[in-house]
Amino acid sequence: MEFSTKTLAPERAPGACVVAGVFESRKLSAAAAALDRASGGAVRALVKRGDMDGKAGTVRMLYKTRRVAAERVLLVGLGKEADFGAKAYREAVRAAVGALAETGAVDAHVFLADLPVRDQDLAWRVLQTTTVAAETLYRFDEMKSKKSAPRALKRFVIATASKAGAADAARGLAEGRAIAAGVALARDLGNLPANVCTPSYLADAATRLARDWKLGVEVLERRDMERLGMNTLLSVAQGSRQPPKFIVLRYNGAGKGAKPVVLVGKGITFDTGGISIKPAAEMDEMKFDMCGAASVLGTLRALAELAPAINVVGLVPATENMPGGAATKPGDVIKSMSGQTVEVLNTDAEGRLILCDALTYAERYDPAAVVDVATLTGACVIALGHVATGLFSNRDELADELADAGRQAWDRAWPMPLWDDYQEQLKSPFADLANIGGRPAGSVTAACFLSRFAKKYPWAHLDIAGTAWTSGKNKGATGRPVALLARFILNRAAMA
Ligand code: BES
Ligand code: MN
Ligand code: ZN
């Protein structure tokens, strides 16, 4: 899809379709009113007949409207004007794009970005129009022998009635395009089956990304990890036939002296649980256990296009978690790269075992901040459901920054405690710490485990177990939290 912005009057918008909003109940937006005036009352007449009452998510298509240049007029219900905020705006865009996709329209002029959205400016509205439209049209049929027919809709014009704010609109468009591409990359990688998307595949994808976008890349092999003493990472890999990979990506947008932000993504390409094997139901979804890694690649993809003045390093420990003959057994004690020993009481708590060595490796960058992203705990899904990502940090300011970025991007994260009191649960009689802390507060004790390896820098952990993919008939990766991470980095770059 080709996205652009343009200033013109709605009735003059050429092509297949012009899109305008109607509030509940039956109040026309400025764009809908302009179409109504031009057409001699066609919109108001339809609204009066009761065919569009403005309820959120509803749509009505009109054909061949008098003195309107476009072939079609699509009216979109916006819901109550008093409630028109970020969520309602996104729903309106989704509804409009969904309706457009069901027609043969090859292009559309969409007059929604002029609508006043509570607390949001024009750049936000243009960015969100772009990312929500791209997300709605996303399809994954790479593994089907019969691909779905290409979409008719090719050009999407985000139209505004006034030239004021053209620079903001352009910025929103550029960020929207780049973030949409990053989200799509993360979704593609997440959706690929685990027999294709192995640790080697992820390393190749990172290498391709680096070549296409002039990023630095390095892939550490098993022997490199052995030399570095990444034994907890290797202890997860040892049950698998697939070789583990440790991927390092670098985006340098600032001077050599500028401390980087390090993003760490959990890259378990399939999580069987290992010897502490998982039950069969829905185990297929554990192909999504590398969505943290995918989000790091997606974020770097977006940043490379936008070229902000900041340095960013992406680290991806990648391995399968399998129950092979050489697999780690419950009770095994492993010495991590940090020197701390870990009693592996449950081999299904493997995410933290690969992340802890990556967090130690991150020390070499003298980072401004480290943010890890992981489908870490089922307990986080119980705590926050599929709405908010779990947010943990050893610095309140960093947590606030990430929560703000999530709100702006509408890819929200919610703070969870990381108090010392919970560390008790990780005590082990045989090692420095255990890799599980029992049933209570499972997402918190997982974060507490990671915190023991993140003492040397400001650090945050995003538990995306509930937000990285959806289950059921629309099963698939969401691309979260690429939008949050990209916003966080762009905000930081703008501050410097
Ligand atoms: N990848 C899973 C977490 C997960 C489970 C995410 C279900 C989304 C849905 C992780 O490796 C895991 O298995 N965690 C265990 C930890 C437990 C053994 C302490 C869990 O959450 O059950
Ligand atoms: Mn697991
Ligand atoms: Zn896992």
Coordinates of C-alpha atoms and ligand atoms in Angstrom, one line a residue:
M1 CA 0.0 0.0 0.0
E2 CA 1.2 3.4 -0.9
F3 CA 0.4 6.1 1.7
S4 CA 0.5 9.8 1.1
T5 CA -1.0 13.0 2.5
K6 CA -2.8 15.7 0.5
T7 CA -4.7 18.9 1.1
L8 CA -7.9 19.3 -0.9
A9 CA -11.7 19.7 -0.6
P10 CA -13.6 16.4 0.0
E11 CA -16.0 17.0 -2.9
R12 CA -13.0 17.5 -5.3
A13 CA -11.1 14.3 -4.2
P14 CA -10.8 12.2 -7.4
G15 CA -10.7 8.5 -7.8
A16 CA -12.6 5.6 -6.4
C17 CA -13.6 6.7 -2.9
V18 CA -13.8 9.6 -0.5
V19 CA -14.2 8.8 3.2
A20 CA -15.8 11.0 5.8
G21 CA -17.0 10.6 9.4
V22 CA -20.4 10.9 11.1
F23 CA -20.8 11.3 14.9
E24 CA -23.5 9.7 16.9
S25 CA -26.1 10.7 16.7
R26 CA -26.2 11.8 13.1
K27 CA -23.9 14.8 13.4
L28 CA -21.8 15.3 10.3
S29 CA -18.0 15.9 10.6
A30 CA -16.7 18.9 8.6
A31 CA -15.7 16.7 5.7
A32 CA -19.1 14.9 5.6
A33 CA -20.8 18.3 5.8
A34 CA -18.8 19.5 2.8
L35 CA -19.8 16.5 0.8
D36 CA -23.4 17.1 1.9
R37 CA -23.3 20.7 0.7
A38 CA -21.7 19.8 -2.6
S39 CA -24.2 17.1 -3.3
G40 CA -27.3 19.2 -2.4
G41 CA -28.1 17.3 0.8
A42 CA -27.3 13.7 -0.2
V43 CA -25.5 12.8 3.0
R44 CA -28.0 14.5 5.3
A45 CA -30.9 12.8 3.5
L46 CA -29.3 9.4 4.1
V47 CA -28.7 10.1 7.7
K48 CA -32.3 11.3 8.1
R49 CA -33.6 8.1 6.6
G50 CA -31.8 6.3 9.4
D51 CA -29.2 4.6 7.2
M52 CA -26.2 6.0 9.2
D53 CA -26.6 7.0 12.8
G54 CA -22.9 7.5 13.5
K55 CA -22.5 4.5 15.8
A56 CA -18.8 3.6 16.2
G57 CA -17.6 1.0 13.7
T58 CA -20.6 1.3 11.3
V59 CA -20.1 2.2 7.7
R60 CA -22.4 3.1 4.7
M61 CA -21.3 3.3 1.1
L62 CA -22.9 5.7 -1.4
Y63 CA -22.4 5.5 -5.1
K64 CA -22.4 8.2 -7.8
T65 CA -23.2 11.1 -5.5
R66 CA -24.0 14.3 -7.4
R67 CA -21.2 16.9 -7.7
V68 CA -18.8 14.7 -5.7
A69 CA -15.8 13.8 -7.9
A70 CA -15.1 10.4 -6.3
E71 CA -17.0 7.4 -7.5
R72 CA -18.0 6.4 -4.0
V73 CA -18.6 8.1 -0.7
L74 CA -17.9 6.0 2.4
L75 CA -19.4 7.3 5.6
V76 CA -17.9 6.0 8.8
G77 CA -19.6 6.1 12.2
L78 CA -17.4 7.8 14.8
G79 CA -19.4 7.2 18.0
K80 CA -20.1 9.9 20.5
E81 CA -18.3 13.2 19.8
A82 CA -17.6 13.7 23.6
D83 CA -15.9 10.3 23.8
F84 CA -13.8 10.7 20.6
G85 CA -10.3 9.8 21.7
A86 CA -7.4 7.6 20.6
K87 CA -9.3 4.3 20.8
A88 CA -12.4 5.6 18.9
Y89 CA -10.2 7.2 16.2
R90 CA -8.3 3.9 15.6
E91 CA -11.7 2.1 15.4
A92 CA -13.0 4.5 12.8
V93 CA -9.9 4.0 10.7
R94 CA -10.1 0.2 11.0
A95 CA -13.8 0.2 10.1
A96 CA -13.1 2.5 7.0
V97 CA -10.3 0.3 5.8
G98 CA -12.2 -2.9 6.4
A99 CA -15.1 -1.5 4.3
L100 CA -12.7 -0.3 1.5
A101 CA -11.1 -3.6 1.3
E102 CA -14.4 -5.3 0.5
T103 CA -14.9 -3.1 -2.6
G104 CA -12.9 -2.9 -5.8
A105 CA -11.7 0.6 -5.0
V106 CA -8.1 1.0 -6.0
D107 CA -7.6 4.3 -4.2
A108 CA -9.2 6.3 -1.4
H109 CA -9.1 9.9 -0.1
V110 CA -9.7 9.5 3.6
F111 CA -10.8 12.6 5.5
L112 CA -10.5 11.5 9.1
A113 CA -7.2 13.1 10.1
D114 CA -8.8 16.5 10.6
L115 CA -11.1 15.2 13.3
P116 CA -10.3 16.6 16.7
V117 CA -9.1 13.6 18.8
R118 CA -8.9 14.1 22.5
D119 CA -5.2 14.8 23.6
Q120 CA -3.8 14.0 20.1
D121 CA -2.3 16.2 17.4
L122 CA -2.2 16.0 13.6
A123 CA 1.1 14.1 13.5
W124 CA -0.4 11.5 15.8
R125 CA -3.6 11.2 13.7
V126 CA -1.7 10.8 10.4
L127 CA 0.7 8.3 12.0
Q128 CA -2.1 6.2 13.5
T129 CA -4.1 6.3 10.2
T130 CA -1.1 4.8 8.5
T131 CA -0.3 2.1 11.0
V132 CA -3.9 1.1 11.7
A133 CA -4.6 0.9 7.9
A134 CA -1.5 -1.2 7.3
E135 CA -2.4 -3.5 10.2
T136 CA -6.0 -4.0 9.0
L137 CA -4.8 -4.9 5.5
Y138 CA -2.0 -7.2 6.7
R139 CA -2.3 -10.8 5.6
F140 CA 0.1 -13.8 6.0
D141 CA -0.2 -16.4 3.3
E142 CA 3.5 -17.2 2.9
M143 CA 2.9 -20.8 3.7
K144 CA -0.2 -21.3 1.6
S145 CA 0.2 -22.8 -1.9
K146 CA -2.6 -20.7 -3.1
K147 CA -2.0 -17.0 -2.3
S148 CA -5.0 -14.8 -1.8
A149 CA -5.7 -12.4 -4.7
P150 CA -3.8 -9.1 -4.4
R151 CA -5.8 -6.3 -2.8
A152 CA -7.6 -3.9 -5.1
L153 CA -6.7 -1.0 -2.8
K154 CA -3.3 0.4 -3.8
R155 CA -3.2 4.1 -2.9
F156 CA -4.4 5.5 0.4
V157 CA -4.4 9.3 0.6
I158 CA -4.7 10.8 4.1
A159 CA -6.5 14.0 3.2
T160 CA -6.8 17.2 5.1
A161 CA -8.9 20.2 4.3
S162 CA -6.2 22.8 5.3
K163 CA -2.5 23.2 4.5
A164 CA -1.8 24.3 8.1
G165 CA 0.3 21.6 9.8
A166 CA 1.7 20.1 6.5
A167 CA 5.1 19.5 8.2
D168 CA 3.4 17.7 11.1
A169 CA 1.4 15.6 8.7
A170 CA 4.6 14.7 6.8
R171 CA 6.4 13.6 10.0
G172 CA 3.4 11.5 11.0
L173 CA 3.3 9.9 7.6
A174 CA 7.1 9.1 7.6
E175 CA 6.9 7.6 11.1
G176 CA 3.7 5.8 10.3
R177 CA 5.1 4.1 7.2
A178 CA 8.4 3.1 8.9
I179 CA 6.6 1.7 12.0
A180 CA 4.0 -0.1 9.9
A181 CA 6.9 -1.8 8.0
G182 CA 8.6 -2.7 11.3
V183 CA 5.3 -4.1 12.7
A184 CA 4.7 -6.2 9.5
L185 CA 8.3 -7.6 9.7
A186 CA 7.7 -8.6 13.4
R187 CA 4.3 -10.2 12.5
D188 CA 5.8 -12.1 9.5
L189 CA 8.6 -13.6 11.7
G190 CA 6.2 -14.4 14.5
N191 CA 3.7 -16.1 12.1
L192 CA 6.3 -18.3 10.4
P193 CA 6.1 -21.9 11.7
A194 CA 9.0 -23.1 13.9
N195 CA 10.2 -25.6 11.4
V196 CA 11.0 -22.6 9.1
C197 CA 11.8 -19.9 11.7
T198 CA 14.6 -21.6 13.5
P199 CA 17.5 -19.7 15.3
S200 CA 19.4 -19.9 12.0
Y201 CA 16.5 -18.4 10.1
L202 CA 16.3 -15.5 12.6
A203 CA 20.1 -14.9 12.2
D204 CA 19.7 -14.9 8.4
A205 CA 16.7 -12.5 8.7
A206 CA 18.8 -10.2 10.8
T207 CA 21.7 -10.4 8.4
R208 CA 19.4 -9.5 5.5
L209 CA 17.9 -6.6 7.5
A210 CA 21.4 -5.3 8.2
R211 CA 22.4 -5.5 4.5
D212 CA 19.2 -3.8 3.3
W213 CA 19.4 -1.0 5.9
K214 CA 23.1 -0.6 6.5
L215 CA 23.0 -1.9 10.1
G216 CA 25.9 -3.6 11.8
V217 CA 25.4 -7.3 12.4
E218 CA 27.3 -10.1 14.1
V219 CA 26.1 -13.6 14.8
L220 CA 27.7 -15.5 17.6
E221 CA 27.9 -19.2 17.3
R222 CA 27.8 -21.9 19.9
R223 CA 31.6 -21.9 20.3
D224 CA 31.6 -18.1 20.8
M225 CA 28.9 -18.5 23.5
E226 CA 31.0 -21.2 25.2
R227 CA 34.0 -18.9 25.2
L228 CA 31.9 -16.1 26.7
G229 CA 30.5 -18.5 29.4
M230 CA 26.9 -18.1 28.3
N231 CA 26.1 -21.3 30.0
T232 CA 22.5 -20.7 31.0
L233 CA 21.7 -19.8 27.4
L234 CA 23.6 -23.0 26.3
S235 CA 21.8 -25.1 28.9
V236 CA 18.5 -24.3 27.1
A237 CA 19.9 -25.0 23.7
Q238 CA 21.5 -28.4 24.6
G239 CA 18.2 -30.3 24.2
S240 CA 17.8 -29.2 20.6
R241 CA 19.2 -30.3 17.2
Q242 CA 19.1 -26.7 16.0
P243 CA 22.2 -24.7 16.8
P244 CA 21.7 -21.6 18.9
K245 CA 22.5 -18.2 17.6
F246 CA 23.2 -15.0 19.4
I247 CA 22.4 -12.0 17.1
V248 CA 23.9 -8.6 17.6
L249 CA 22.5 -5.7 15.5
R250 CA 23.7 -2.1 15.7
Y251 CA 22.1 1.1 14.5
N252 CA 24.4 4.0 14.8
G253 CA 22.6 7.3 14.4
A254 CA 24.7 9.3 16.9
G255 CA 28.4 9.9 17.6
K256 CA 30.6 7.1 18.8
G257 CA 30.6 8.6 22.3
A258 CA 26.8 8.4 22.7
K259 CA 25.8 5.6 25.0
P260 CA 23.4 3.2 23.2
V261 CA 20.0 2.0 24.1
V262 CA 20.2 -1.8 24.1
L263 CA 17.1 -3.8 23.1
V264 CA 17.1 -7.5 24.0
G265 CA 14.5 -9.9 22.5
K266 CA 13.7 -13.4 23.7
G267 CA 14.2 -15.6 20.7
I268 CA 12.9 -19.1 21.7
T269 CA 11.8 -20.3 18.2
F270 CA 9.8 -23.1 19.8
D271 CA 9.1 -23.7 23.5
T272 CA 8.1 -27.3 24.3
G273 CA 8.9 -26.7 27.9
G274 CA 11.9 -29.0 27.7
I275 CA 12.0 -31.9 30.1
S276 CA 9.3 -30.1 32.2
I277 CA 7.2 -30.5 29.0
K278 CA 4.1 -28.5 28.3
P279 CA 0.7 -30.0 27.8
A280 CA -0.4 -30.6 24.2
A281 CA -3.3 -28.1 24.0
E282 CA -2.3 -25.0 22.1
M283 CA 1.4 -25.9 22.2
D284 CA 1.5 -24.8 18.5
E285 CA 1.3 -21.2 19.9
M286 CA 4.8 -21.6 21.4
K287 CA 6.1 -20.8 17.9
F288 CA 5.3 -17.3 19.0
D289 CA 7.9 -17.5 21.8
M290 CA 10.3 -15.5 19.6
C291 CA 8.0 -12.5 19.3
G292 CA 10.3 -10.5 21.5
A293 CA 13.2 -11.1 19.1
A294 CA 10.9 -10.3 16.2
S295 CA 9.9 -7.0 17.8
V296 CA 13.6 -6.0 18.2
L297 CA 14.2 -6.7 14.5
G298 CA 11.0 -4.8 13.6
T299 CA 12.0 -1.8 15.7
L300 CA 15.5 -1.6 14.2
R301 CA 13.8 -1.9 10.7
A302 CA 11.6 1.1 11.6
L303 CA 14.5 3.1 13.1
A304 CA 16.8 2.5 10.1
E305 CA 14.3 4.1 7.8
L306 CA 13.7 7.1 10.1
A307 CA 17.4 7.7 10.9
P308 CA 17.0 9.3 14.4
A309 CA 20.2 10.7 16.1
I310 CA 20.7 7.9 18.6
N311 CA 22.6 4.7 18.9
V312 CA 20.7 1.4 19.4
V313 CA 22.0 -2.1 19.8
G314 CA 19.7 -5.1 19.3
L315 CA 20.5 -8.4 21.1
V316 CA 18.7 -11.6 20.3
P317 CA 19.6 -14.9 22.1
A318 CA 17.9 -17.5 19.9
T319 CA 17.4 -21.2 20.5
E320 CA 14.7 -23.9 20.7
N321 CA 13.6 -25.3 24.0
M322 CA 13.4 -29.0 23.4
P323 CA 13.5 -32.2 25.5
G324 CA 16.4 -34.1 23.8
G325 CA 18.6 -36.7 25.4
A326 CA 21.2 -34.1 26.3
A327 CA 18.6 -31.6 27.7
T328 CA 18.9 -29.9 31.0
K329 CA 17.1 -31.7 33.8
P330 CA 15.2 -30.2 36.7
G331 CA 17.7 -29.7 39.5
D332 CA 20.7 -29.1 37.3
V333 CA 22.8 -26.2 38.4
I334 CA 24.3 -23.9 35.8
K335 CA 26.8 -21.1 36.1
S336 CA 25.6 -18.1 34.2
M337 CA 27.9 -15.7 32.3
S338 CA 27.6 -13.3 35.3
G339 CA 29.1 -16.0 37.5
Q340 CA 25.9 -16.4 39.5
T341 CA 24.8 -20.1 39.6
V342 CA 21.2 -21.0 38.8
E343 CA 19.2 -24.1 39.9
V344 CA 17.0 -25.0 37.0
L345 CA 13.9 -26.3 38.9
N346 CA 11.7 -26.0 35.8
T347 CA 13.1 -26.2 32.3
D348 CA 10.0 -24.4 31.0
A349 CA 11.2 -21.2 32.7
E350 CA 13.8 -21.0 29.9
G351 CA 13.2 -17.4 28.7
R352 CA 14.9 -16.0 31.8
L353 CA 17.8 -18.4 31.3
I354 CA 18.6 -17.1 27.8
L355 CA 17.9 -13.5 28.7
C356 CA 20.1 -13.4 31.8
D357 CA 23.2 -14.1 29.7
A358 CA 22.1 -11.5 27.1
L359 CA 21.7 -8.9 29.9
T360 CA 25.3 -9.7 31.1
Y361 CA 26.5 -9.4 27.6
A362 CA 24.8 -6.0 27.3
E363 CA 27.2 -4.6 30.0
R364 CA 29.9 -4.2 27.4
Y365 CA 28.0 -1.4 25.7
D366 CA 27.9 0.8 28.8
P367 CA 24.3 1.3 27.9
A368 CA 22.2 4.4 28.6
A369 CA 19.3 1.9 29.1
V370 CA 18.5 -1.8 28.4
V371 CA 15.0 -2.9 27.6
D372 CA 14.3 -6.6 27.2
V373 CA 11.2 -7.8 25.5
A374 CA 9.9 -11.3 26.1
T375 CA 6.9 -13.6 26.0
L376 CA 8.0 -14.6 29.4
T377 CA 5.2 -15.8 31.6
G378 CA 1.7 -17.2 31.4
A379 CA 1.2 -15.4 34.8
C380 CA 1.5 -12.0 33.0
V381 CA -1.5 -13.0 30.8
I382 CA -3.5 -13.8 34.0
A383 CA -2.5 -10.4 35.5
L384 CA -3.1 -8.1 32.5
G385 CA -4.9 -10.2 29.9
H386 CA -4.3 -9.3 26.2
V387 CA -4.5 -5.5 26.6
A388 CA -1.5 -4.3 28.4
T389 CA 2.1 -5.4 28.2
G390 CA 3.7 -6.0 31.7
L391 CA 6.3 -3.3 32.5
F392 CA 9.0 -3.8 35.1
S393 CA 12.0 -1.5 35.7
N394 CA 14.8 -0.8 38.2
R395 CA 14.3 3.0 37.5
D396 CA 10.9 4.7 37.8
E397 CA 11.9 7.4 35.2
L398 CA 12.5 4.7 32.6
A399 CA 9.3 3.0 33.5
D400 CA 7.4 6.3 33.0
E401 CA 9.2 6.9 29.7
L402 CA 8.1 3.5 28.4
A403 CA 4.6 3.8 29.7
D404 CA 4.3 7.2 28.0
A405 CA 5.6 5.9 24.8
G406 CA 3.1 3.0 25.0
R407 CA 0.2 5.4 25.5
Q408 CA 1.3 7.6 22.6
A409 CA 1.7 4.7 20.3
W410 CA -1.5 3.1 21.6
D411 CA 0.6 0.0 22.3
R412 CA 0.2 0.2 26.0
A413 CA 2.2 -1.2 28.9
W414 CA 1.3 -1.1 32.6
P415 CA 3.8 -0.9 35.6
M416 CA 4.2 -3.9 37.8
P417 CA 6.2 -4.1 41.1
L418 CA 9.8 -5.3 41.3
W419 CA 10.1 -5.1 45.0
D420 CA 12.9 -6.9 46.9
D421 CA 10.2 -8.7 48.9
Y422 CA 9.6 -10.9 46.0
Q423 CA 13.2 -12.0 45.7
E424 CA 12.7 -14.3 48.6
Q425 CA 10.8 -16.6 46.3
L426 CA 13.9 -17.3 44.2
K427 CA 16.0 -18.7 47.0
S428 CA 17.6 -22.0 46.3
P429 CA 19.3 -24.4 48.8
F430 CA 21.8 -25.5 46.1
A431 CA 22.6 -22.4 44.0
D432 CA 22.7 -18.6 44.1
L433 CA 19.1 -18.5 42.9
A434 CA 16.4 -20.8 41.4
N435 CA 14.9 -20.2 38.1
I436 CA 11.3 -20.3 39.4
G437 CA 9.5 -18.6 42.3
G438 CA 6.4 -20.6 42.6
R439 CA 2.8 -19.8 41.6
P440 CA 2.2 -16.4 43.3
A441 CA 3.1 -13.4 41.3
G442 CA 4.8 -15.5 38.6
S443 CA 5.4 -12.5 36.2
V444 CA 7.0 -10.5 39.1
T445 CA 9.4 -13.3 40.2
A446 CA 10.4 -13.8 36.6
A447 CA 11.2 -10.1 36.3
C448 CA 13.0 -10.3 39.7
F449 CA 15.2 -13.1 38.3
L450 CA 16.2 -10.9 35.4
S451 CA 16.8 -7.9 37.7
R452 CA 19.7 -9.9 39.3
F453 CA 21.5 -9.7 36.0
A454 CA 20.7 -6.1 35.2
K455 CA 22.3 -4.3 38.2
K456 CA 24.8 -2.2 36.2
Y457 CA 22.5 0.0 34.1
P458 CA 19.0 1.4 33.9
W459 CA 16.9 -1.5 32.8
A460 CA 13.3 -2.4 32.0
H461 CA 11.5 -5.6 31.1
L462 CA 8.4 -5.9 28.9
D463 CA 6.5 -9.1 29.4
I464 CA 4.5 -9.5 26.1
A465 CA 3.1 -12.9 26.8
G466 CA -0.4 -11.6 26.5
T467 CA 0.1 -9.0 23.8
A468 CA 2.5 -10.5 21.2
W469 CA -0.1 -12.7 19.5
T470 CA -3.9 -13.4 19.4
S471 CA -5.4 -16.9 19.6
G472 CA -8.6 -18.3 18.2
K473 CA -9.8 -17.9 14.7
N474 CA -7.7 -14.8 14.0
K475 CA -4.6 -16.4 15.4
G476 CA -1.5 -14.5 14.6
A477 CA 1.3 -12.2 15.7
T478 CA 0.4 -8.6 16.5
G479 CA 3.7 -7.0 16.1
R480 CA 3.6 -5.5 19.6
P481 CA 5.5 -3.8 21.0
V482 CA 7.3 -2.5 17.9
A483 CA 5.2 0.7 18.0
L484 CA 6.0 1.3 21.7
L485 CA 9.7 0.7 21.3
A486 CA 10.0 2.9 18.2
R487 CA 8.1 5.7 20.0
F488 CA 10.4 5.3 23.0
I489 CA 13.6 5.5 20.9
L490 CA 12.3 8.4 18.7
N491 CA 11.3 10.3 21.9
R492 CA 14.8 9.8 23.3
A493 CA 16.5 10.9 20.1
A494 CA 14.3 14.1 20.1
M495 CA 15.3 14.8 23.7
A496 CA 19.0 14.7 23.1
Ligands
BES1 N1 7.0 -18.9 26.8 C1 6.4 -19.3 28.1 C2 5.4 -18.2 28.6 C3 4.1 -18.2 28.0 C4 3.2 -19.2 28.2 C5 3.7 -17.2 27.2 C6 1.9 -19.2 27.7 C7 2.4 -17.1 26.6 C8 1.5 -18.1 26.9 C9 7.5 -19.4 29.1 O1 8.7 -19.9 28.6 C10 7.0 -20.3 30.1 O2 6.8 -21.5 29.8 N2 6.8 -19.8 31.4 C11 6.3 -20.6 32.4 C12 7.1 -20.3 33.7 C13 6.9 -21.2 34.8 C14 7.4 -22.6 34.5 C15 7.5 -20.6 36.1 C16 4.9 -20.3 32.6 O3 4.5 -19.1 32.5 O4 4.1 -21.2 32.9
MN2 MN 8.8 -22.0 28.7
ZN3 ZN 9.1 -19.6 26.7

